[in-house]
PDB file of C-alpha atoms in Angstrom:
ATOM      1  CA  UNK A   1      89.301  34.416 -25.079  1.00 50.00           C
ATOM      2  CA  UNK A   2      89.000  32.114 -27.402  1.00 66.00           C
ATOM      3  CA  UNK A   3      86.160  29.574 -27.298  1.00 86.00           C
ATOM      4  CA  UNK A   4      86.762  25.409 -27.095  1.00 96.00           C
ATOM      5  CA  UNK A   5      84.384  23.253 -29.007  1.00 98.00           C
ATOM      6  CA  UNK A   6      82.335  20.932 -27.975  1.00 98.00           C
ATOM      7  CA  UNK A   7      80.481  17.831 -29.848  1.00 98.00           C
ATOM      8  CA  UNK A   8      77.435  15.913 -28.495  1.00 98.00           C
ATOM      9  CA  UNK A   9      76.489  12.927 -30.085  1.00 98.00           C
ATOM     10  CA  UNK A  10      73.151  11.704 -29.036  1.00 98.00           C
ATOM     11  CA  UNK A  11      70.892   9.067 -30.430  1.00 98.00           C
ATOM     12  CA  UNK A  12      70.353   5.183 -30.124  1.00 97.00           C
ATOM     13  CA  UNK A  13      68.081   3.524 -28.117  1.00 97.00           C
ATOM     14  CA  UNK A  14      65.855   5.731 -26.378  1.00 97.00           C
ATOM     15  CA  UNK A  15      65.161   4.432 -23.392  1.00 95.00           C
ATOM     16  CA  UNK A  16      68.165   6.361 -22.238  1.00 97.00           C
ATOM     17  CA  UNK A  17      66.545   9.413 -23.271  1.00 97.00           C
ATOM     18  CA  UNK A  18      69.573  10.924 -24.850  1.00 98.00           C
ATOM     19  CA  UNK A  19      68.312  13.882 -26.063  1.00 98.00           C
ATOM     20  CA  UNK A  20      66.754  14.937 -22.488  1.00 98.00           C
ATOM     21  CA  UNK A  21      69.705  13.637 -20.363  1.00 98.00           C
ATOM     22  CA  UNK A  22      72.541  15.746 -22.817  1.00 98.00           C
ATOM     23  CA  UNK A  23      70.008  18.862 -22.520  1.00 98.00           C
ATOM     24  CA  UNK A  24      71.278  18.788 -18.898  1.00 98.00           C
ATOM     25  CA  UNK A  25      74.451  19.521 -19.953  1.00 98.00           C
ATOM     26  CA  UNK A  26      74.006  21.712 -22.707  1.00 98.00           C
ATOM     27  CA  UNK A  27      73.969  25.009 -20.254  1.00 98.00           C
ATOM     28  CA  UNK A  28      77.003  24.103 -18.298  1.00 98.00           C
ATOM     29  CA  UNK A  29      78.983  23.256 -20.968  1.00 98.00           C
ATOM     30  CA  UNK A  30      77.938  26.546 -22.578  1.00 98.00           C
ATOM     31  CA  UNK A  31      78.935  28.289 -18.648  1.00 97.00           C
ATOM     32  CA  UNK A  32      82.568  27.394 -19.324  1.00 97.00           C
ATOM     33  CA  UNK A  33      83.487  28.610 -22.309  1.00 97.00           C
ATOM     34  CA  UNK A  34      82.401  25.763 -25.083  1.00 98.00           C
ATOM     35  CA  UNK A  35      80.848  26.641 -28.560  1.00 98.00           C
ATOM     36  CA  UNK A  36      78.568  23.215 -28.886  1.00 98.00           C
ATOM     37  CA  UNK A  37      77.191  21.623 -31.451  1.00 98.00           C
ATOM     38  CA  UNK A  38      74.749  19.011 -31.274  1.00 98.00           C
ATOM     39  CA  UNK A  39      74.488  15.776 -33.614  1.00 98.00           C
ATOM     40  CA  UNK A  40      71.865  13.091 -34.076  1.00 98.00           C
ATOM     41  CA  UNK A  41      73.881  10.978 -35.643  1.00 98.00           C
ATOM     42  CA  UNK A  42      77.545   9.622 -35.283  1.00 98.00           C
ATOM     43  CA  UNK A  43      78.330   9.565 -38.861  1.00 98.00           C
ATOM     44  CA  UNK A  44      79.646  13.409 -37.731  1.00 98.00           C
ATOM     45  CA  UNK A  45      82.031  11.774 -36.465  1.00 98.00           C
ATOM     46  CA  UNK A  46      84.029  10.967 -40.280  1.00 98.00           C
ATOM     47  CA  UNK A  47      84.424  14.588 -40.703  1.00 98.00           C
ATOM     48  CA  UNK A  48      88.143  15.215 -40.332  1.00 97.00           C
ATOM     49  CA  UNK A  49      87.830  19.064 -40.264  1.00 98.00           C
ATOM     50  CA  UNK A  50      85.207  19.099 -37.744  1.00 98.00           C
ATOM     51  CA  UNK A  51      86.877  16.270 -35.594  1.00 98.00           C
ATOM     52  CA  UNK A  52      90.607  18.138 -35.421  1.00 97.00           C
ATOM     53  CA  UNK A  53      88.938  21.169 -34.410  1.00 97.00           C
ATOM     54  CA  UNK A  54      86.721  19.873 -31.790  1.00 98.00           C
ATOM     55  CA  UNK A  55      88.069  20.019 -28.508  1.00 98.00           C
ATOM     56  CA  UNK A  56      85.663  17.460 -26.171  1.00 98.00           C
ATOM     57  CA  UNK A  57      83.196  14.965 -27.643  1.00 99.00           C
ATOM     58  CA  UNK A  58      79.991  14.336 -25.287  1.00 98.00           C
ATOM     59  CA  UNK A  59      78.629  10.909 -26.485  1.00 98.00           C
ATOM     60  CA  UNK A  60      75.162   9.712 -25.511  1.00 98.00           C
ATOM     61  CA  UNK A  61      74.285   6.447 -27.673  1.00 98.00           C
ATOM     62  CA  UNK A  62      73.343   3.516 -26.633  1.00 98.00           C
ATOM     63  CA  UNK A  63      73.836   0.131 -28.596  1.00 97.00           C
ATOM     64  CA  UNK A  64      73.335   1.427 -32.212  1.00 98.00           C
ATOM     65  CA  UNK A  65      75.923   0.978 -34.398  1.00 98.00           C
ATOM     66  CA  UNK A  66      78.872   2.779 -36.228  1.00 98.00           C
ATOM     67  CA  UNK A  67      80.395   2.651 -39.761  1.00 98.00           C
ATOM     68  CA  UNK A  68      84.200   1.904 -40.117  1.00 97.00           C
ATOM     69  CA  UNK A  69      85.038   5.527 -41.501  1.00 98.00           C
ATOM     70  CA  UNK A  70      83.206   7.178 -38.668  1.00 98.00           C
ATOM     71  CA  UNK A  71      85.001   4.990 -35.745  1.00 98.00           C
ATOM     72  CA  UNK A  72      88.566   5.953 -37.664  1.00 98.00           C
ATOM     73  CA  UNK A  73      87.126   9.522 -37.272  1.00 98.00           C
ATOM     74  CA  UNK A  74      86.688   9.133 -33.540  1.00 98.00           C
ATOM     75  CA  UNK A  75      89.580   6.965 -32.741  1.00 98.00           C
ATOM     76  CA  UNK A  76      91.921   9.168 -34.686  1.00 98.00           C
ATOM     77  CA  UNK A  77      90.728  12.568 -33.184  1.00 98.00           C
ATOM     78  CA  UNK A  78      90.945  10.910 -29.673  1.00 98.00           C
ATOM     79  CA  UNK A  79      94.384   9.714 -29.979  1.00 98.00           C
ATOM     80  CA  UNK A  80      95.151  13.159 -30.961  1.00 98.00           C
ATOM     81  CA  UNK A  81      93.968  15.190 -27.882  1.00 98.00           C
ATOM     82  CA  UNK A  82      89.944  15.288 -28.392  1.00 98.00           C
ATOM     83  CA  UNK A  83      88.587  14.638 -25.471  1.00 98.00           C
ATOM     84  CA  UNK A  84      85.441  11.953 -24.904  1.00 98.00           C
ATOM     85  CA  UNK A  85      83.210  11.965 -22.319  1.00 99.00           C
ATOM     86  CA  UNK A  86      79.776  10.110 -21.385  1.00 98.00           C
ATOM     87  CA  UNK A  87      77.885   8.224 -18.606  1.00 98.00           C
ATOM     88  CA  UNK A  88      75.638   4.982 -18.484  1.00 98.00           C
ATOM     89  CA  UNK A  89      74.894   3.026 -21.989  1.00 98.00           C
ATOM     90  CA  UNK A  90      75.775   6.203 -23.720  1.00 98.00           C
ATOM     91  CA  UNK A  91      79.303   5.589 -23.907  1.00 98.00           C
ATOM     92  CA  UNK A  92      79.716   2.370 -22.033  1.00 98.00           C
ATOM     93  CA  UNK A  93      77.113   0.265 -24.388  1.00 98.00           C
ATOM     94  CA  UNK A  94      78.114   1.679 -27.231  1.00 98.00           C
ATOM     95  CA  UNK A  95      78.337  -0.402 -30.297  1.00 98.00           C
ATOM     96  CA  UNK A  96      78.424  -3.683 -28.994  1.00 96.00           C
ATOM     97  CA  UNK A  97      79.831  -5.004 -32.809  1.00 95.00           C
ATOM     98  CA  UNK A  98      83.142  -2.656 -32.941  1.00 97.00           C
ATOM     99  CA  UNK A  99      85.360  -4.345 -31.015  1.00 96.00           C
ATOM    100  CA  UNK A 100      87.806  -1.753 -31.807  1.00 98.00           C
ATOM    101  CA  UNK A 101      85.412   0.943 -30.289  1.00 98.00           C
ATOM    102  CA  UNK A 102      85.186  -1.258 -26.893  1.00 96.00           C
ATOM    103  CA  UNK A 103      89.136  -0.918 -26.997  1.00 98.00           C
ATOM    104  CA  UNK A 104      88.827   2.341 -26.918  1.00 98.00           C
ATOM    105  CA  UNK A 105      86.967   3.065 -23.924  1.00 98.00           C
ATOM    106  CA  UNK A 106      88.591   0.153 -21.830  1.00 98.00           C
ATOM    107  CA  UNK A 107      85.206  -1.165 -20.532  1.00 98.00           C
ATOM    108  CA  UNK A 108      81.970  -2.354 -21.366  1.00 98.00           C
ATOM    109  CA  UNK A 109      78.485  -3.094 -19.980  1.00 98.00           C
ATOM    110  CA  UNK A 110      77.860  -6.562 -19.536  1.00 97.00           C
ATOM    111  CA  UNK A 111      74.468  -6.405 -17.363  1.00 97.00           C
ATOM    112  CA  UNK A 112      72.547  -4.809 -14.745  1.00 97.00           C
ATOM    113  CA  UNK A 113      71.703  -7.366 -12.319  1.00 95.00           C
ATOM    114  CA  UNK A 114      67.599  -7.456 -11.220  1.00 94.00           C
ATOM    115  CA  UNK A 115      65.552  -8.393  -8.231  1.00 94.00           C
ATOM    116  CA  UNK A 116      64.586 -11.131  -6.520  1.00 94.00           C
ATOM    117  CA  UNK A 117      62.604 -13.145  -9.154  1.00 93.00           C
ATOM    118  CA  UNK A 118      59.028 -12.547  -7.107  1.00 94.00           C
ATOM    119  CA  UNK A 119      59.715  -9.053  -6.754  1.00 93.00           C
ATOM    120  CA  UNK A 120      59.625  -8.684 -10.580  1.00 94.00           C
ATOM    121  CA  UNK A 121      57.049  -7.283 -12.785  1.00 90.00           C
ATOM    122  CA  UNK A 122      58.156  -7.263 -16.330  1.00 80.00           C
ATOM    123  CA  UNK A 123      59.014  -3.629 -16.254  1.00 89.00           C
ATOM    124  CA  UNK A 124      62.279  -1.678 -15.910  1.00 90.00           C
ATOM    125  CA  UNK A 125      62.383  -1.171 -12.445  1.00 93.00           C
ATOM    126  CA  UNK A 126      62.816  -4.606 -12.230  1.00 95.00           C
ATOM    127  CA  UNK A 127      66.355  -3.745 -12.179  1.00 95.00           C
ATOM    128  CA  UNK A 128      66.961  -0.954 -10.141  1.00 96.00           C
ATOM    129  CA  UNK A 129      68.407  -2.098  -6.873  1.00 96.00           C
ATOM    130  CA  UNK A 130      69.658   0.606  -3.938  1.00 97.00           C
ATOM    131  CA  UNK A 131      73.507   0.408  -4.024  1.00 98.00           C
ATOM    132  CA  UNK A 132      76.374   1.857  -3.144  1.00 98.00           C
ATOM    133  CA  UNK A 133      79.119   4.004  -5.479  1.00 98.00           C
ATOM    134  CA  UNK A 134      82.457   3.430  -3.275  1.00 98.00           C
ATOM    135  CA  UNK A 135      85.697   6.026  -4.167  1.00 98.00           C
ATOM    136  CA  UNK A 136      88.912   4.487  -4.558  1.00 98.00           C
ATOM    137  CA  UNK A 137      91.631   5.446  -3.350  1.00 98.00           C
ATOM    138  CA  UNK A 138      92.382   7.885  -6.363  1.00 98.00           C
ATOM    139  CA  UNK A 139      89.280   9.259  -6.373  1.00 98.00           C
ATOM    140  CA  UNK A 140      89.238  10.549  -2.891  1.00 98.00           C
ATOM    141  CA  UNK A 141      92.177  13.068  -4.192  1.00 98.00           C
ATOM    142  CA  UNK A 142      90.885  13.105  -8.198  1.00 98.00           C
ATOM    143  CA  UNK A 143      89.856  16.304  -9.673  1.00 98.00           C
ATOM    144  CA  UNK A 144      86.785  14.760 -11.055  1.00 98.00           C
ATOM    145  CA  UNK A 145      85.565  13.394  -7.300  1.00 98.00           C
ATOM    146  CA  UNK A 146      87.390  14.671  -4.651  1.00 98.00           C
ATOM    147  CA  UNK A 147      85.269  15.822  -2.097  1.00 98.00           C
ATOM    148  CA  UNK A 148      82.629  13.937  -3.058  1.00 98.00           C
ATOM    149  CA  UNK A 149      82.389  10.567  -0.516  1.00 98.00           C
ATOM    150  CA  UNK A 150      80.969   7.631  -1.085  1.00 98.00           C
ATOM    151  CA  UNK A 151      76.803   7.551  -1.759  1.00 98.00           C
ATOM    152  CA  UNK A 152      73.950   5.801  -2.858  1.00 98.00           C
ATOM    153  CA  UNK A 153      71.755   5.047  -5.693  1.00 98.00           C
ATOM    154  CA  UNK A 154      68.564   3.109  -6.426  1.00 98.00           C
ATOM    155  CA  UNK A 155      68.786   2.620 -10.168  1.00 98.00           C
ATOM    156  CA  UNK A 156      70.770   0.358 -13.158  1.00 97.00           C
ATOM    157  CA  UNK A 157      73.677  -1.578 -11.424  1.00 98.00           C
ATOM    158  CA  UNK A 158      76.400  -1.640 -14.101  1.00 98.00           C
ATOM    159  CA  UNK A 159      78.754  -4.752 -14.023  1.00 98.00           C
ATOM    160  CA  UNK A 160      81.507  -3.829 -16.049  1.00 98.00           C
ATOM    161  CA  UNK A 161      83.975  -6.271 -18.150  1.00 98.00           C
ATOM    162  CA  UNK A 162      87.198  -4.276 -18.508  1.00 98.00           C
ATOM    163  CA  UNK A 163      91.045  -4.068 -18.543  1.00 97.00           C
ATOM    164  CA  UNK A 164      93.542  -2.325 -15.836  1.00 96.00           C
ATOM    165  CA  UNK A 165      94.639   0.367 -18.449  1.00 98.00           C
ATOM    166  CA  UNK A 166      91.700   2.428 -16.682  1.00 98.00           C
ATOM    167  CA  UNK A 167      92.174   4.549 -13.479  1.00 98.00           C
ATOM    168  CA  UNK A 168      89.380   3.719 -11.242  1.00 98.00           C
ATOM    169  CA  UNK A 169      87.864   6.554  -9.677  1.00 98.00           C
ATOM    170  CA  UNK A 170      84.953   4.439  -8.274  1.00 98.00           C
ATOM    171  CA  UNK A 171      83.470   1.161  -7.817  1.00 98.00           C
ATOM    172  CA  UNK A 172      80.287  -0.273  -6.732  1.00 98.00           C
ATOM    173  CA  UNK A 173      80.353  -4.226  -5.413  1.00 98.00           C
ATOM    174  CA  UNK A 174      77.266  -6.512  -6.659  1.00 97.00           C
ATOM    175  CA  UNK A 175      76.844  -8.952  -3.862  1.00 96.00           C
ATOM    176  CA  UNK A 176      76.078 -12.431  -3.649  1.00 95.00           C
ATOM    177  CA  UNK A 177      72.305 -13.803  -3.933  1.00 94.00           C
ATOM    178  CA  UNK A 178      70.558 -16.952  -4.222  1.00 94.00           C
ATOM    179  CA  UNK A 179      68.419 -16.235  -6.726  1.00 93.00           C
ATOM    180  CA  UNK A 180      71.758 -15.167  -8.960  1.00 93.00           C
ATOM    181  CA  UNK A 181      74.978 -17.399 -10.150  1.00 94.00           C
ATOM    182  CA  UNK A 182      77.920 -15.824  -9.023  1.00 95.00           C
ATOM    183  CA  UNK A 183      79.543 -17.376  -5.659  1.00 96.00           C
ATOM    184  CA  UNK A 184      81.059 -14.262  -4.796  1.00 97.00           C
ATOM    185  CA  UNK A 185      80.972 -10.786  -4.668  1.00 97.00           C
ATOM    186  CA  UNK A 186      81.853  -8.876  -8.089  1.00 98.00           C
ATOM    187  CA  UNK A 187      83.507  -5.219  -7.743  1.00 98.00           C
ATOM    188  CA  UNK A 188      83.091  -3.371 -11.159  1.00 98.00           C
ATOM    189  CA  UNK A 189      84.059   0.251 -11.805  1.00 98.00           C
ATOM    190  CA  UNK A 190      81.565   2.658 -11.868  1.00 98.00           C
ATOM    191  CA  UNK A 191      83.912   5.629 -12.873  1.00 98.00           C
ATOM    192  CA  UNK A 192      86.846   5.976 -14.393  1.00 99.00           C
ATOM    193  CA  UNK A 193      89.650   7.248 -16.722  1.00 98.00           C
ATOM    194  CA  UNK A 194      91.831   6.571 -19.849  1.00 98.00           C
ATOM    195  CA  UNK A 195      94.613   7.892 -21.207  1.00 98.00           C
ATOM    196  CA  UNK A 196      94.711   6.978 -25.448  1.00 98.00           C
ATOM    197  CA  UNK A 197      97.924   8.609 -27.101  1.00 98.00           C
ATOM    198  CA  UNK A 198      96.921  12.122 -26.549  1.00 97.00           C
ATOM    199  CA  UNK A 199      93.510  12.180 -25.368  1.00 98.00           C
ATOM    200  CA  UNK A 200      91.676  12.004 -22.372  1.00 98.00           C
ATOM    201  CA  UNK A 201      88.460   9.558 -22.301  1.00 98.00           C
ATOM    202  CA  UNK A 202      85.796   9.748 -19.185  1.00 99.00           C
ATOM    203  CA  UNK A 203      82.990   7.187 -17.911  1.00 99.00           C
ATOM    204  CA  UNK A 204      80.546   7.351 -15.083  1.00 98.00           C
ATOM    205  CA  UNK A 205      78.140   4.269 -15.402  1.00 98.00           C
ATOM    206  CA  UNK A 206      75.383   5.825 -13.252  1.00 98.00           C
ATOM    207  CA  UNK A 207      72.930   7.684 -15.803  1.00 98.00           C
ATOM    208  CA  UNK A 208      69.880   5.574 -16.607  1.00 98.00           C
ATOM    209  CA  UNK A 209      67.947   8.758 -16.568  1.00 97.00           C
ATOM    210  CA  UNK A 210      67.366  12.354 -16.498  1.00 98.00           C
ATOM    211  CA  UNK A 211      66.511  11.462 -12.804  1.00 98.00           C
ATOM    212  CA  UNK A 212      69.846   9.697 -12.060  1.00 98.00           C
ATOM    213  CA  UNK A 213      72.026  12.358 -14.163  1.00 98.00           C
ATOM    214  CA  UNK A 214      70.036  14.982 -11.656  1.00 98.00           C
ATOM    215  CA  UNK A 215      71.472  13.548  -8.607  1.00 98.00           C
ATOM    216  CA  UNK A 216      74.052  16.116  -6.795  1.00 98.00           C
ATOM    217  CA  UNK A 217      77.240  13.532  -6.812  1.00 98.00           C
ATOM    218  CA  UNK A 218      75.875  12.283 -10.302  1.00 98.00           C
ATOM    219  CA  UNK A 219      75.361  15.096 -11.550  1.00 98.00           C
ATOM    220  CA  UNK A 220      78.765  16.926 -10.190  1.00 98.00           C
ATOM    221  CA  UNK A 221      80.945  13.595 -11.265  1.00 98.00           C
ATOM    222  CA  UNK A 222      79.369  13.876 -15.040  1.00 98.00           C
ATOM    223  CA  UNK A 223      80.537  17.952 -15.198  1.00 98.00           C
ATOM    224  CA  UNK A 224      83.787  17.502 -13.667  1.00 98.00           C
ATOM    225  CA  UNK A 225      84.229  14.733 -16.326  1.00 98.00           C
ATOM    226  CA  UNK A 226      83.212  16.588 -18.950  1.00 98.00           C
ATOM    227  CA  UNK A 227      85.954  19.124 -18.167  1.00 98.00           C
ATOM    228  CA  UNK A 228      88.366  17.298 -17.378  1.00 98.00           C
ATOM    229  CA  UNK A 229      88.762  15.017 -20.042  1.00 98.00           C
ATOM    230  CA  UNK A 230      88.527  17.923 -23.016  1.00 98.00           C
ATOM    231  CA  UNK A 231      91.755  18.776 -24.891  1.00 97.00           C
ATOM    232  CA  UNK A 232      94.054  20.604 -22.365  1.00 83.00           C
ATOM    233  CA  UNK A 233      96.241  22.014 -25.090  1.00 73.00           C
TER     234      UNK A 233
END
């Protein structure tokens, strides 16, 4: 049988750990029948030869940036069947100056909401808050999370700006509190889907961590994801 490749992209800011948290992955993707190679860099990603023949694209890098010939490199080989596939800053905080790329992926990270002010200490935990990762309807029947019902988490609460070309697999619902400014409570997606000409794109935003990536539902979402969304043809 012939073998499907795989790209991971890792780098960026490293308090993401990229390289650790796509080491996770490395073994399963391996499992199922992908030749990987590994990248520290996303200029990779402006080699056409390397692009056409790579099958699903694993992309870990938060913020950073990315030249103009390697985003034509990415957005060309998704359109035509690639497959791209990340969690947490890695894909959803990617590139914050390529509008283009945030097009692409159909949302991005706007913040993480923190604690109570008093309960704050100037470190990261400051924002992890216990929450709640709801399925959607689709999800509850999607091959990337059926079976899996609704859980928690006590980590980086994603709010997500984003359009309705993605299909919402899950949400998670920041509430109302008096120390923040919203007068409601704010549903964001926490995973989901995207068509893009022929490709298939995938996005959990749960994944601060090695810790978070190691949770059973997190952990299951991220290699369902990963499968599903490589090139099917």
């Amino acid at each position: 049988m012939t073998s499907r490749r795989a790209l991971v992209v890792r780098g960026g800011w490293d308090g993401h750990k990229p390289v650790e948290a796509t080491e996770l992955f490395l073994p399963f993707l391996r499992d199922n029948g992908f030749d990987v190679t590994v990248s520290e860099t996303n200029d990779v990603y402006a080699d056409a030869d390397l692009m056409a023949a790579t099958d699903l694209i694993v992309q870990s890098v938060t913020m950073s940036e990315i030249s103009r010939e390697a985003f034509a490199g990415l957005r060309d080989a998704v359109r035509a069947g690639t497959g791209l596939a990340g969690w947490h800053g890695g894909i959803a905080d990617s590139y914050r100056k390529e509008s283009d790329y945030l097009h692409l992926i159909g949302g991005q990270f706007a913040t993480h909401p923190s604690k109570a002010p008093e309960e704050c200490g100037a470190g990261e935990s400051d924002n992890f808050l216990p929450y709640t990762v709801e399925m959607t309807e689709l999800g509850r029947t999607h091959e990337i999370t059926t079976g899996i019902t609704d859980f928690s988490l006590d980590t980086e609460q994603y709010w997500v700006l984003h359009d309705d070309l993605i299909d919402v697999l899950a949400t998670t619902t920041h509430p109302v509190q008096p120390y923040h400014p919203w007068h409601r409570p704010v549903t964001s997606p926490a995973v989901w889907t995207r068509h893009w000409g022929d490709g298939r794109i995938f996005v959990a935003t749960p994944g601060h961590s090695p810790e978070v990536l190691a949770d059973p539902n997190v952990r299951t979402i991220v290699e369902r994801g990963m499968l599903w969304a490589a090139r099917t043809a």
